[in-house]
Coordinates of C-alpha atoms in Angstrom, one line a residue:
Chain A
M1 CA 127.4 130.0 55.5
F2 CA 130.4 129.6 57.8
A3 CA 129.6 125.9 58.3
Y4 CA 129.4 125.5 54.6
T5 CA 132.7 127.2 54.1
V6 CA 134.3 124.9 56.6
R7 CA 132.8 121.8 55.0
R8 CA 134.0 122.9 51.6
V9 CA 137.5 123.5 52.9
I10 CA 137.6 120.0 54.4
A11 CA 136.3 118.6 51.2
T12 CA 139.3 119.9 49.4
I13 CA 141.6 117.6 51.4
P14 CA 140.7 114.3 49.6
V15 CA 140.8 116.2 46.3
M16 CA 144.3 117.4 47.0
G17 CA 145.2 113.8 48.1
V18 CA 144.2 112.4 44.7
V19 CA 146.0 115.2 43.0
A20 CA 149.2 114.4 45.0
L21 CA 148.9 110.7 44.0
F22 CA 148.4 111.6 40.4
V23 CA 151.3 114.1 40.4
F24 CA 153.6 111.5 42.0
S25 CA 152.6 108.6 39.7
L26 CA 152.7 110.7 36.5
L27 CA 156.4 111.2 37.0
Y28 CA 156.9 107.6 38.1
L29 CA 155.4 106.4 34.9
A30 CA 157.1 109.0 32.7
P31 CA 159.8 107.7 30.3
G32 CA 163.4 108.6 30.9
D33 CA 165.6 107.5 33.8
P34 CA 166.8 110.4 36.0
A35 CA 169.5 108.2 37.5
A36 CA 171.0 107.6 34.0
I37 CA 170.7 111.3 33.1
I38 CA 172.5 112.4 36.3
A39 CA 175.1 109.8 35.9
G40 CA 175.9 111.1 32.4
D41 CA 177.1 109.4 29.2
Q42 CA 180.3 107.9 30.6
A43 CA 178.8 106.2 33.7
T44 CA 179.0 102.5 34.2
P45 CA 175.8 100.5 35.0
E46 CA 177.1 100.3 38.6
D47 CA 177.3 104.1 38.8
V48 CA 173.7 104.4 37.6
E49 CA 172.6 101.8 40.1
R50 CA 174.3 103.6 42.9
I51 CA 172.7 107.0 42.0
R52 CA 169.3 105.3 41.7
A53 CA 169.7 103.9 45.2
S54 CA 170.8 107.2 46.6
L55 CA 167.7 108.9 45.1
G56 CA 165.5 106.1 46.5
L57 CA 164.2 105.3 43.1
D58 CA 164.7 101.5 43.6
R59 CA 162.1 101.2 46.4
P60 CA 158.4 100.3 46.0
F61 CA 156.0 102.9 44.6
L62 CA 153.7 103.1 47.6
V63 CA 156.6 103.5 50.1
R64 CA 158.1 106.3 48.0
F65 CA 154.7 108.0 47.7
L66 CA 153.8 108.0 51.4
E67 CA 157.3 109.2 52.3
W68 CA 157.1 112.0 49.8
L69 CA 153.6 112.9 50.9
F70 CA 154.6 113.1 54.5
R71 CA 157.5 115.4 53.7
V72 CA 155.2 117.6 51.4
L73 CA 152.8 118.0 54.3
Q74 CA 155.6 119.4 56.3
G75 CA 156.3 121.9 53.6
D76 CA 159.3 120.0 52.3
L77 CA 159.0 119.6 48.6
G78 CA 162.4 117.9 48.3
V79 CA 165.7 119.1 46.8
S80 CA 166.3 119.9 43.2
I81 CA 168.4 117.2 41.5
F82 CA 170.4 119.9 39.6
T83 CA 170.7 122.9 41.8
N84 CA 170.6 121.1 45.1
L85 CA 168.4 123.8 46.4
P86 CA 165.1 123.1 48.3
V87 CA 162.3 123.1 45.8
A88 CA 160.0 125.1 48.1
H89 CA 162.6 127.8 48.2
M90 CA 163.0 127.8 44.4
I91 CA 159.2 128.1 43.8
K92 CA 158.9 130.8 46.4
Q93 CA 161.5 132.9 44.6
R94 CA 159.5 132.6 41.4
L95 CA 156.0 133.1 42.7
E96 CA 155.8 136.9 42.5
P97 CA 156.3 137.3 38.8
T98 CA 153.8 134.5 38.0
F99 CA 151.1 135.6 40.3
S100 CA 151.6 139.2 39.2
L101 CA 151.2 138.2 35.6
M102 CA 148.1 136.2 36.4
A103 CA 146.5 138.9 38.6
L104 CA 147.1 141.6 36.0
T105 CA 145.8 139.4 33.2
L106 CA 142.7 138.7 35.2
A107 CA 142.1 142.3 36.0
I108 CA 142.6 143.3 32.3
A109 CA 140.3 140.5 31.2
L110 CA 137.5 141.3 33.5
T111 CA 137.7 145.1 32.9
F112 CA 137.3 144.6 29.2
A113 CA 135.4 141.3 28.7
I114 CA 132.4 141.9 30.9
P115 CA 131.5 145.4 29.4
M116 CA 132.1 143.9 26.0
G117 CA 129.8 141.0 26.5
V118 CA 127.1 143.2 28.1
L119 CA 127.3 145.6 25.2
A120 CA 127.2 142.9 22.6
A121 CA 124.1 141.4 24.2
W122 CA 122.4 144.8 24.5
K123 CA 123.2 145.7 20.9
Q124 CA 122.5 142.2 19.6
G125 CA 122.7 141.9 15.9
T126 CA 124.3 145.3 15.4
W127 CA 127.9 146.1 14.2
I128 CA 129.0 146.4 17.8
D129 CA 127.8 142.9 18.5
R130 CA 129.6 141.6 15.4
L131 CA 132.8 143.4 16.3
V132 CA 132.9 141.9 19.7
M133 CA 132.3 138.4 18.3
V134 CA 135.0 138.8 15.7
F135 CA 137.4 139.9 18.4
A136 CA 136.3 136.9 20.5
V137 CA 137.0 134.4 17.6
L138 CA 140.4 136.1 17.0
G139 CA 141.2 136.0 20.7
F140 CA 140.5 132.3 20.8
S141 CA 142.3 131.3 17.6
V142 CA 145.5 133.2 17.7
P143 CA 148.0 131.5 20.0
V144 CA 149.5 133.5 23.0
F145 CA 153.0 133.3 21.6
V146 CA 152.0 134.8 18.3
V147 CA 150.1 137.7 20.0
G148 CA 153.0 138.0 22.4
Y149 CA 155.7 138.5 19.7
L150 CA 153.4 140.8 17.7
L151 CA 152.9 143.0 20.7
A152 CA 156.5 143.0 21.6
Y153 CA 157.5 143.8 18.1
T154 CA 155.0 146.7 17.8
F155 CA 154.9 148.3 21.2
A156 CA 158.3 147.5 22.5
L157 CA 160.6 147.4 19.4
Q158 CA 158.9 149.8 17.1
L159 CA 157.1 152.3 19.4
D160 CA 159.4 151.7 22.4
W161 CA 156.5 152.2 24.9
F162 CA 157.2 149.1 26.9
P163 CA 160.3 147.0 27.7
V164 CA 160.8 144.1 25.3
Q165 CA 161.2 141.5 28.1
G166 CA 162.1 140.9 31.7
Y167 CA 160.5 141.6 35.0
T168 CA 160.7 144.3 37.7
P169 CA 159.7 143.3 41.2
I170 CA 156.8 145.2 42.6
A171 CA 159.0 146.3 45.4
N172 CA 161.1 148.3 43.0
G173 CA 158.2 150.5 42.0
L174 CA 154.7 150.0 40.6
G175 CA 155.5 151.8 37.3
G176 CA 158.3 149.5 36.3
W177 CA 156.3 146.5 37.4
L178 CA 153.4 147.5 35.4
S179 CA 155.3 148.5 32.2
N180 CA 157.1 145.2 32.3
L181 CA 154.0 143.2 32.7
M182 CA 151.6 145.1 30.5
L183 CA 152.5 143.4 27.2
P184 CA 152.6 139.9 28.6
A185 CA 149.3 140.4 30.4
V186 CA 147.6 141.7 27.3
A187 CA 148.9 138.9 25.3
L188 CA 147.8 136.3 27.8
G189 CA 144.5 138.1 28.4
G190 CA 143.3 137.8 24.8
V191 CA 142.0 134.3 25.1
F192 CA 140.5 135.1 28.5
I193 CA 138.8 138.2 27.3
A194 CA 137.3 136.2 24.3
L195 CA 136.1 133.4 26.6
I196 CA 134.5 135.7 29.2
A197 CA 133.0 138.1 26.7
R198 CA 131.3 135.2 24.9
I199 CA 129.8 133.7 28.0
T200 CA 128.7 137.2 29.3
R201 CA 127.0 137.9 26.0
A202 CA 125.2 134.5 25.8
T203 CA 124.0 134.7 29.4
M204 CA 123.0 138.3 29.2
L205 CA 120.9 137.6 26.1
E206 CA 119.0 135.0 28.1
V207 CA 118.6 137.3 31.1
L208 CA 117.6 140.3 29.1
S209 CA 114.5 138.5 27.8
Q210 CA 113.3 137.8 31.4
D211 CA 110.1 139.3 32.8
Y212 CA 112.0 141.0 35.7
V213 CA 114.0 143.1 33.2
R214 CA 110.7 144.4 31.8
T215 CA 109.6 145.1 35.3
A216 CA 112.7 147.1 36.0
K217 CA 112.2 149.1 32.8
A218 CA 108.5 149.7 33.8
K219 CA 109.8 151.2 37.1
G220 CA 111.8 153.8 35.2
V221 CA 115.2 152.2 35.8
G222 CA 117.8 153.5 33.3
Q223 CA 119.4 151.3 30.6
R224 CA 122.8 151.2 32.4
A225 CA 121.3 150.1 35.7
I226 CA 119.2 147.5 34.0
L227 CA 122.2 146.1 32.3
F228 CA 124.8 146.2 35.0
V229 CA 122.6 145.8 38.1
H230 CA 119.4 144.0 37.3
A231 CA 120.7 141.8 34.5
L232 CA 124.4 141.3 35.2
K233 CA 123.9 140.1 38.7
N234 CA 121.6 137.4 37.3
A235 CA 124.2 136.5 34.7
A236 CA 127.0 136.3 37.3
V237 CA 126.9 132.6 38.1
P238 CA 127.9 131.3 34.6
I239 CA 130.4 134.1 34.2
I240 CA 132.1 133.3 37.5
T241 CA 132.1 129.6 36.6
I242 CA 133.9 130.3 33.3
I243 CA 136.4 132.5 35.1
G244 CA 137.2 129.7 37.5
L245 CA 137.5 127.1 34.7
G246 CA 139.5 129.5 32.6
F247 CA 142.0 129.8 35.4
A248 CA 143.5 126.5 34.3
G249 CA 144.1 128.0 30.9
L250 CA 145.7 131.0 32.6
I251 CA 148.2 128.8 34.4
G252 CA 149.1 127.0 31.2
G253 CA 149.3 130.3 29.3
A254 CA 151.5 131.9 31.9
V255 CA 154.1 129.2 31.3
V256 CA 154.2 130.1 27.6
T257 CA 154.0 133.8 28.2
E258 CA 156.9 133.8 30.6
S259 CA 159.0 132.1 28.0
V260 CA 158.1 134.7 25.3
F261 CA 158.8 137.7 27.5
A262 CA 161.7 136.1 29.6
I263 CA 159.9 136.5 32.9
P264 CA 161.6 134.6 35.7
G265 CA 158.4 133.0 37.0
V266 CA 157.3 129.5 38.0
G267 CA 156.4 128.8 34.4
R268 CA 160.0 129.1 33.3
L269 CA 161.1 127.1 36.3
V270 CA 158.9 124.2 35.4
V271 CA 159.9 124.3 31.7
D272 CA 163.5 124.1 32.6
A273 CA 162.8 121.4 35.1
I274 CA 161.0 119.3 32.6
L275 CA 163.8 119.6 30.1
R276 CA 166.2 118.4 32.8
R277 CA 163.8 115.8 34.3
D278 CA 164.3 117.5 37.6
Y279 CA 161.5 115.4 39.2
P280 CA 161.2 117.1 42.6
V281 CA 160.8 120.5 41.0
I282 CA 158.2 119.3 38.5
Q283 CA 156.3 117.6 41.3
G284 CA 156.5 120.7 43.5
V285 CA 155.3 123.1 40.8
V286 CA 152.4 120.9 39.6
L287 CA 151.3 120.4 43.1
M288 CA 151.4 124.1 43.8
F289 CA 149.4 124.9 40.7
S290 CA 146.9 122.2 41.5
F291 CA 146.5 123.7 45.0
V292 CA 145.9 127.1 43.6
Y293 CA 143.4 125.8 41.1
V294 CA 141.5 124.0 43.9
I295 CA 141.5 127.1 46.0
V296 CA 140.2 129.2 43.0
N297 CA 137.3 126.8 42.5
L298 CA 136.5 126.9 46.2
I299 CA 136.3 130.7 46.0
V300 CA 134.1 130.3 42.9
D301 CA 131.7 128.1 44.7
L302 CA 131.5 130.5 47.6
L303 CA 131.0 133.4 45.3
Y304 CA 127.9 131.7 43.9
T305 CA 126.1 132.3 47.1
V306 CA 127.1 135.9 47.1
F307 CA 125.6 136.6 43.7
D308 CA 122.6 134.3 43.8
P309 CA 120.7 134.1 47.1
R310 CA 118.8 131.1 45.8
I311 CA 122.0 129.0 46.1
R312 CA 122.3 127.8 49.6
Y313 CA 124.2 124.7 50.6
Chain B
M1 CA 94.8 171.1 31.8
S2 CA 91.1 171.4 32.2
S3 CA 89.4 169.1 34.7
S4 CA 87.2 167.6 32.0
S5 CA 90.0 166.3 29.9
P6 CA 90.9 162.6 30.6
L7 CA 94.0 161.4 32.4
L8 CA 95.0 159.2 29.5
D9 CA 93.7 159.6 26.0
I10 CA 94.7 157.0 23.5
Q11 CA 94.0 158.0 19.9
N12 CA 94.2 155.6 17.0
L13 CA 97.0 153.5 18.6
Q14 CA 98.7 151.1 16.1
T15 CA 101.3 148.8 17.4
H16 CA 102.9 146.6 14.7
F17 CA 105.7 144.1 14.8
G18 CA 108.0 143.4 11.9
T19 CA 108.8 139.7 11.8
I20 CA 110.5 137.5 9.3
D21 CA 107.2 136.5 7.6
G22 CA 105.5 139.9 7.6
V23 CA 104.1 142.5 9.8
V24 CA 102.0 141.5 12.8
R25 CA 99.3 144.1 13.4
A26 CA 98.9 143.5 17.2
V27 CA 97.0 146.7 17.8
E28 CA 95.1 148.3 14.9
G29 CA 93.6 151.7 15.5
V30 CA 92.5 151.5 19.1
S31 CA 91.2 154.6 20.8
F32 CA 89.9 155.0 24.4
H33 CA 90.4 157.2 27.4
I34 CA 90.7 156.8 31.1
N35 CA 89.5 159.5 33.5
A36 CA 91.4 160.4 36.7
G37 CA 90.6 158.0 39.5
E38 CA 88.4 155.6 37.5
T39 CA 88.9 151.9 36.8
L40 CA 88.7 150.9 33.2
G41 CA 88.5 147.2 32.3
V42 CA 90.0 146.0 29.1
V43 CA 88.7 142.5 28.2
G44 CA 89.2 140.1 25.3
E45 CA 90.6 136.7 24.7
S46 CA 94.3 135.8 24.5
G47 CA 96.1 137.6 21.6
C48 CA 93.6 140.3 21.1
G49 CA 96.2 143.0 21.8
K50 CA 95.3 143.9 25.5
S51 CA 98.8 143.4 26.8
V52 CA 100.5 145.1 23.8
T53 CA 98.2 148.1 24.3
A54 CA 99.3 148.3 27.9
M55 CA 103.0 147.9 27.0
S56 CA 102.6 150.5 24.3
I57 CA 101.4 153.1 26.9
L58 CA 104.7 152.7 28.8
R59 CA 106.7 152.2 25.6
L60 CA 107.9 148.9 26.9
I61 CA 107.8 147.5 23.3
Q62 CA 111.2 146.9 21.9
Q63 CA 111.5 149.2 18.8
P64 CA 112.3 147.7 16.4
P65 CA 110.9 145.1 15.7
G66 CA 107.9 146.9 17.2
R67 CA 106.5 150.2 15.9
I68 CA 104.0 152.3 17.8
A69 CA 101.9 154.9 16.0
G70 CA 99.0 157.1 16.9
K71 CA 98.8 159.3 20.0
I72 CA 99.0 158.4 23.7
L73 CA 98.1 161.6 25.5
F74 CA 98.9 161.5 29.3
K75 CA 97.6 164.7 30.8
G76 CA 97.8 166.3 27.4
T77 CA 101.4 165.2 26.6
N78 CA 101.9 162.7 23.8
L79 CA 104.1 160.0 25.4
L80 CA 105.1 158.7 22.0
E81 CA 107.0 162.0 21.3
L82 CA 108.9 162.0 24.6
S83 CA 112.7 161.2 24.7
E84 CA 113.7 158.0 26.4
P85 CA 115.0 159.8 29.6
E86 CA 111.7 161.8 29.8
M87 CA 109.8 158.5 29.5
Q88 CA 112.0 157.0 32.2
S89 CA 110.9 159.7 34.6
I90 CA 107.2 158.9 33.9
R91 CA 107.6 155.1 34.2
G92 CA 107.1 154.0 37.8
K93 CA 106.2 157.5 38.9
D94 CA 103.2 158.8 37.0
I95 CA 102.3 155.6 35.4
S96 CA 103.2 152.2 36.8
M97 CA 102.5 148.7 35.9
I98 CA 101.7 145.3 37.5
F99 CA 102.4 142.2 35.4
Q100 CA 100.7 138.9 35.2
E101 CA 103.4 136.7 36.4
P102 CA 104.5 137.4 40.0
M103 CA 106.8 134.4 39.9
T104 CA 109.0 135.8 37.2
S105 CA 108.4 139.5 37.3
L106 CA 110.5 140.1 40.4
N107 CA 114.3 140.1 40.1
P108 CA 115.4 136.9 41.9
V109 CA 118.8 138.2 43.0
L110 CA 117.7 141.5 44.6
T111 CA 115.9 141.8 47.9
V112 CA 112.3 142.9 47.7
G113 CA 113.2 146.0 49.8
R114 CA 115.8 146.9 47.2
Q115 CA 113.3 146.5 44.4
I116 CA 110.6 148.6 46.0
G117 CA 113.1 151.1 47.3
E118 CA 114.7 151.5 43.9
T119 CA 111.6 153.2 42.5
V120 CA 111.5 155.9 45.2
M121 CA 115.3 156.4 45.0
L122 CA 115.0 157.0 41.3
H123 CA 111.9 159.2 41.3
E124 CA 112.0 161.0 44.6
G125 CA 115.7 161.0 45.3
L126 CA 115.5 159.2 48.6
S127 CA 118.6 157.8 50.3
A128 CA 119.0 154.1 50.5
K129 CA 118.0 154.2 54.2
D130 CA 114.9 156.2 53.6
A131 CA 114.0 154.1 50.6
E132 CA 114.1 151.0 52.8
Q133 CA 111.9 152.7 55.3
R134 CA 109.4 153.5 52.5
A135 CA 109.6 149.9 51.3
I136 CA 108.6 148.7 54.8
E137 CA 105.7 151.2 54.8
M138 CA 104.6 149.9 51.4
L139 CA 104.8 146.3 52.5
T140 CA 102.7 147.1 55.5
L141 CA 100.2 148.9 53.2
V142 CA 99.8 145.8 51.0
G143 CA 99.3 143.6 54.0
I144 CA 102.5 141.7 54.3
P145 CA 103.2 140.5 57.8
A146 CA 106.6 141.2 59.5
P147 CA 107.5 143.8 56.8
A148 CA 110.8 144.8 58.5
R149 CA 112.0 141.2 58.1
R150 CA 110.5 140.6 54.6
V151 CA 112.1 143.7 53.2
R152 CA 115.5 142.0 53.4
E153 CA 114.2 138.8 51.8
Y154 CA 114.4 137.6 48.3
P155 CA 111.4 136.9 46.0
H156 CA 112.0 133.1 46.2
Q157 CA 111.3 133.2 49.9
L158 CA 107.7 134.6 49.2
S159 CA 104.6 132.9 47.9
G160 CA 102.9 133.8 44.7
G161 CA 100.3 136.0 46.4
M162 CA 102.9 137.7 48.5
R163 CA 105.0 138.4 45.4
Q164 CA 102.0 140.0 43.7
R165 CA 101.6 142.1 46.8
V166 CA 105.2 143.1 46.5
M167 CA 104.6 144.0 42.8
I168 CA 101.7 146.2 43.9
A169 CA 103.7 147.8 46.6
M170 CA 106.4 148.5 44.1
A171 CA 103.9 150.0 41.6
L172 CA 102.3 152.2 44.2
A173 CA 105.4 153.3 46.0
C174 CA 105.5 156.7 44.2
S175 CA 101.7 157.2 44.3
P176 CA 101.2 157.0 40.5
Q177 CA 98.2 158.6 38.8
L178 CA 97.7 155.6 36.6
L179 CA 98.2 152.0 37.4
V180 CA 98.2 149.6 34.4
A181 CA 97.5 146.1 35.7
D182 CA 98.0 143.4 33.2
E183 CA 96.1 140.3 34.3
P184 CA 97.2 140.9 37.9
T185 CA 95.3 137.9 39.3
T186 CA 95.4 135.4 36.5
A187 CA 98.4 133.4 37.8
L188 CA 97.0 133.2 41.4
D189 CA 94.8 130.9 43.3
V190 CA 91.1 131.9 43.4
T191 CA 91.2 132.7 47.1
I192 CA 94.3 134.8 46.7
Q193 CA 92.8 136.5 43.6
A194 CA 90.0 137.8 45.7
Q195 CA 92.4 139.2 48.3
I196 CA 94.6 140.9 45.7
L197 CA 91.5 142.5 44.0
E198 CA 90.3 143.7 47.4
L199 CA 93.7 145.1 48.1
M200 CA 93.8 146.9 44.7
R201 CA 90.4 148.4 45.3
D202 CA 91.3 149.5 48.7
L203 CA 94.6 151.1 47.7
K204 CA 93.0 152.7 44.7
T205 CA 90.8 154.8 46.9
R206 CA 93.7 155.6 49.2
V207 CA 96.2 156.6 46.5
G208 CA 93.6 157.9 44.2
A209 CA 95.1 156.3 41.1
A210 CA 93.2 155.4 38.0
I211 CA 93.5 151.8 37.0
M212 CA 93.6 150.2 33.6
L213 CA 92.7 146.6 34.4
I214 CA 93.4 144.1 31.7
T215 CA 91.8 140.8 32.2
H216 CA 89.9 138.0 30.4
D217 CA 87.9 137.4 33.5
L218 CA 84.5 139.1 33.2
G219 CA 83.8 138.5 36.9
V220 CA 86.8 140.6 37.8
V221 CA 85.5 143.4 35.5
A222 CA 82.1 143.3 37.1
E223 CA 83.6 143.6 40.5
M224 CA 86.2 146.3 39.9
C225 CA 85.5 148.5 36.9
Q226 CA 83.3 151.4 36.0
R227 CA 83.8 151.2 32.3
V228 CA 84.8 148.4 30.0
V229 CA 86.6 148.3 26.6
V230 CA 86.2 145.0 24.7
M231 CA 89.0 144.2 22.3
Y232 CA 89.1 141.7 19.5
A233 CA 91.9 141.0 17.1
G234 CA 93.7 144.3 17.9
R235 CA 90.6 146.4 17.6
K236 CA 88.2 147.9 20.0
V237 CA 84.8 146.4 19.3
E238 CA 82.7 147.8 22.1
E239 CA 83.0 150.3 25.0
G240 CA 80.6 151.3 27.6
S241 CA 79.7 151.4 31.3
V242 CA 79.9 148.1 33.2
E243 CA 76.1 148.0 33.5
E244 CA 75.6 148.6 29.8
I245 CA 78.1 146.0 28.7
F246 CA 76.8 143.3 31.1
L247 CA 73.1 144.0 30.8
N248 CA 72.9 145.1 27.2
P249 CA 75.9 143.8 25.2
L250 CA 75.5 144.9 21.6
H251 CA 78.5 143.4 19.8
P252 CA 78.0 139.7 18.9
Y253 CA 81.5 139.1 20.3
T254 CA 80.7 140.6 23.6
Q255 CA 77.4 138.7 23.6
G256 CA 79.5 135.6 23.0
L257 CA 81.8 136.4 25.9
M258 CA 78.8 136.8 28.2
G259 CA 77.3 133.6 27.0
S260 CA 80.5 131.7 27.7
M261 CA 80.5 132.8 31.4
P262 CA 78.5 130.7 33.9
K263 CA 75.9 132.8 35.7
L264 CA 75.5 132.6 39.4
G265 CA 72.2 131.1 40.4
S266 CA 71.8 129.1 37.2
S267 CA 71.4 125.5 38.1
L268 CA 73.7 122.8 36.7
H269 CA 71.3 120.0 37.3
E270 CA 67.8 121.0 36.2
S271 CA 66.8 120.1 32.7
G272 CA 66.0 123.7 31.9
R273 CA 69.4 125.0 32.8
S274 CA 71.0 127.7 30.8
K275 CA 73.7 126.3 28.6
L276 CA 77.2 127.7 28.4
T277 CA 77.8 128.7 24.8
E278 CA 81.2 129.0 23.1
I279 CA 82.3 131.3 20.4
Q280 CA 83.0 129.1 17.4
G281 CA 86.2 129.3 15.4
V282 CA 89.5 131.0 16.2
V283 CA 90.9 134.6 16.2
P284 CA 92.0 135.6 12.6
S285 CA 95.7 135.9 11.8
L286 CA 97.1 139.3 12.5
R287 CA 99.7 138.9 9.8
K288 CA 97.3 139.7 7.0
P289 CA 95.4 143.0 6.8
I290 CA 91.8 142.2 7.8
I291 CA 89.2 143.3 5.2
G292 CA 85.8 144.0 6.6
C293 CA 84.8 143.2 10.2
A294 CA 87.5 141.4 12.2
F295 CA 84.9 139.2 13.8
A296 CA 83.1 138.3 10.5
S297 CA 84.6 134.7 10.4
R298 CA 83.1 133.8 13.7
C299 CA 80.0 135.9 13.9
P300 CA 76.6 134.2 13.9
K301 CA 75.0 137.3 12.3
V302 CA 77.5 137.7 9.6
T303 CA 76.4 139.1 6.2
D304 CA 78.3 140.0 3.0
A305 CA 78.4 143.6 4.1
C306 CA 80.4 142.5 7.2
R307 CA 83.0 140.8 5.0
Q308 CA 83.5 143.8 2.7
M309 CA 83.3 146.8 5.0
A310 CA 84.7 147.3 8.5
P311 CA 82.0 148.7 10.7
A312 CA 82.8 152.1 12.2
I313 CA 82.6 152.5 15.9
E314 CA 79.4 154.3 16.8
E315 CA 77.5 155.4 19.8
K316 CA 74.4 153.2 19.7
A317 CA 73.2 154.1 23.2
P318 CA 74.3 156.8 25.7
N319 CA 78.0 156.1 26.6
H320 CA 77.9 152.9 24.7
L321 CA 80.1 152.5 21.6
V322 CA 79.9 149.5 19.3
A323 CA 81.6 148.6 16.1
C324 CA 79.0 146.4 14.4
H325 CA 76.8 147.0 11.3
Y326 CA 73.8 145.3 13.0
A327 CA 73.9 146.5 16.6
P328 CA 70.5 147.9 17.3
R329 CA 70.4 151.6 18.1
A330 CA 68.8 152.2 21.4
A331 CA 65.3 153.4 20.8
A332 CA 65.4 156.2 23.3
A333 CA 68.9 157.3 22.4
A334 CA 67.8 160.8 21.7

């Protein structure tokens, strides 16, 4: 197990290398000349050329990539073209709101989605099942920003239960943190709940028809233990897989949600950076999110062995 | 409860399933009883309602689409009238069950110790630690080597025979009064089959449980059982002691079953060898109500009376019940 973990961690290195190359070349190939943008409308071609040279944009691709990679490995993500602040520092400042949003969303999604899916499978074909499925379709098809504005309008403007927007750091108190994040997390969680509930239902339906479920019943095991111990543990692998894959959607959704609720997170940072073609910031954020995603999938792989003893690497 | 009343008394059991194209009458008016400590064999070919009868006893049939009617009296209590929680306290404690498929009947993601221990935790309120201790004892009892290690292992680390031993350990952990064994050896190698049967016989005397042994293997019946119920198309066609059924089968279906079984000592080479016979035709569809005798379409002795009127089950010899118009009544029955 330990050896496997070490091997898997090592295996993420080439993955991250490819990600780095991709992140770097994506921006290299993107349209728009940052030198021209920085120089402004009144600049002469010489000014633009000078700025390009000072940014190192005139040198060969591979040289620039390796130089950049070497600095990244030392934790230096470069300096923002616009604010002149180190990118690593800018991202660090914005991490807490984003990770808070993602963690709360995940917690809400798991709390609701798994019991919903289990219930729907158990009560297959009844109105409960149909209700869950209708909710799942809605959760899928209504975009985050629509749900977000609806929630903000109803629960913040009309009912005044939650603040309309903004963010309170967790250090300033759990209550404020939670009340600020509740609406965005619910808005973002909708899709995730729908996704996980559907997979849970489908997998549970398959598991519940297995012989060992009948054995458990024949032993006198109660319905709840049959569902949540005997069956759910068998259904865990596909559910965890979808949570891991859904994490990518969570990252993308966080960007939109942060804009809707004016949360000063990494999502807002990257949107602003893209609009200003602030290359180092974009590269830093994409690289950071890729890293998080790779780590999440590593955890997912390791969790397989926890839930299914037949999986051994 | 008087000592003469049976442990389990099934009266006119009917288990039907509602399907898209009609009702399937899997069990149609079956009655029999099992006495404390005895082994009753239930035989018949695939689809004759043996397993459904067994599942009906423990109410493991999903309802709906299933529907169970009649009476299943266990020590005088009708199991069909109990609430689900009351039924749960009987399953695994008073009545437990062994299934045909040891490969799929154990939960692949729980340790065998957990699965055996769960039964005693549920029914006897043992702590997790004591339950593991009991699981080790049970594994020792069913002859699994290194039980203290095996108890922490998962089903996929065990062979088929070992898994069936685990199933038996699980079923006997609470010392049930009735063990329903649904084809416990069918999925196993012949050598393992003999071991498992030997184990069941041994444990039966130790635990003192009655066994309802469902099988299509007449050899197993001859070895294990005191009495036999022969089922056909969801009905009981014959019932009697093992000796009566084997030496003097009265129902044409039972006679057919006996004829299709090779006899020890009969030569396969000599010209005068006894031929294996088969029962012609197939089991009738259970979707339509059967008029007359269920076996009529395959019976060599069939007459018009058979096709029109279902034969009642009658005692044609002492302790020997048959449902056939033409089964001879034993001369000295009186």
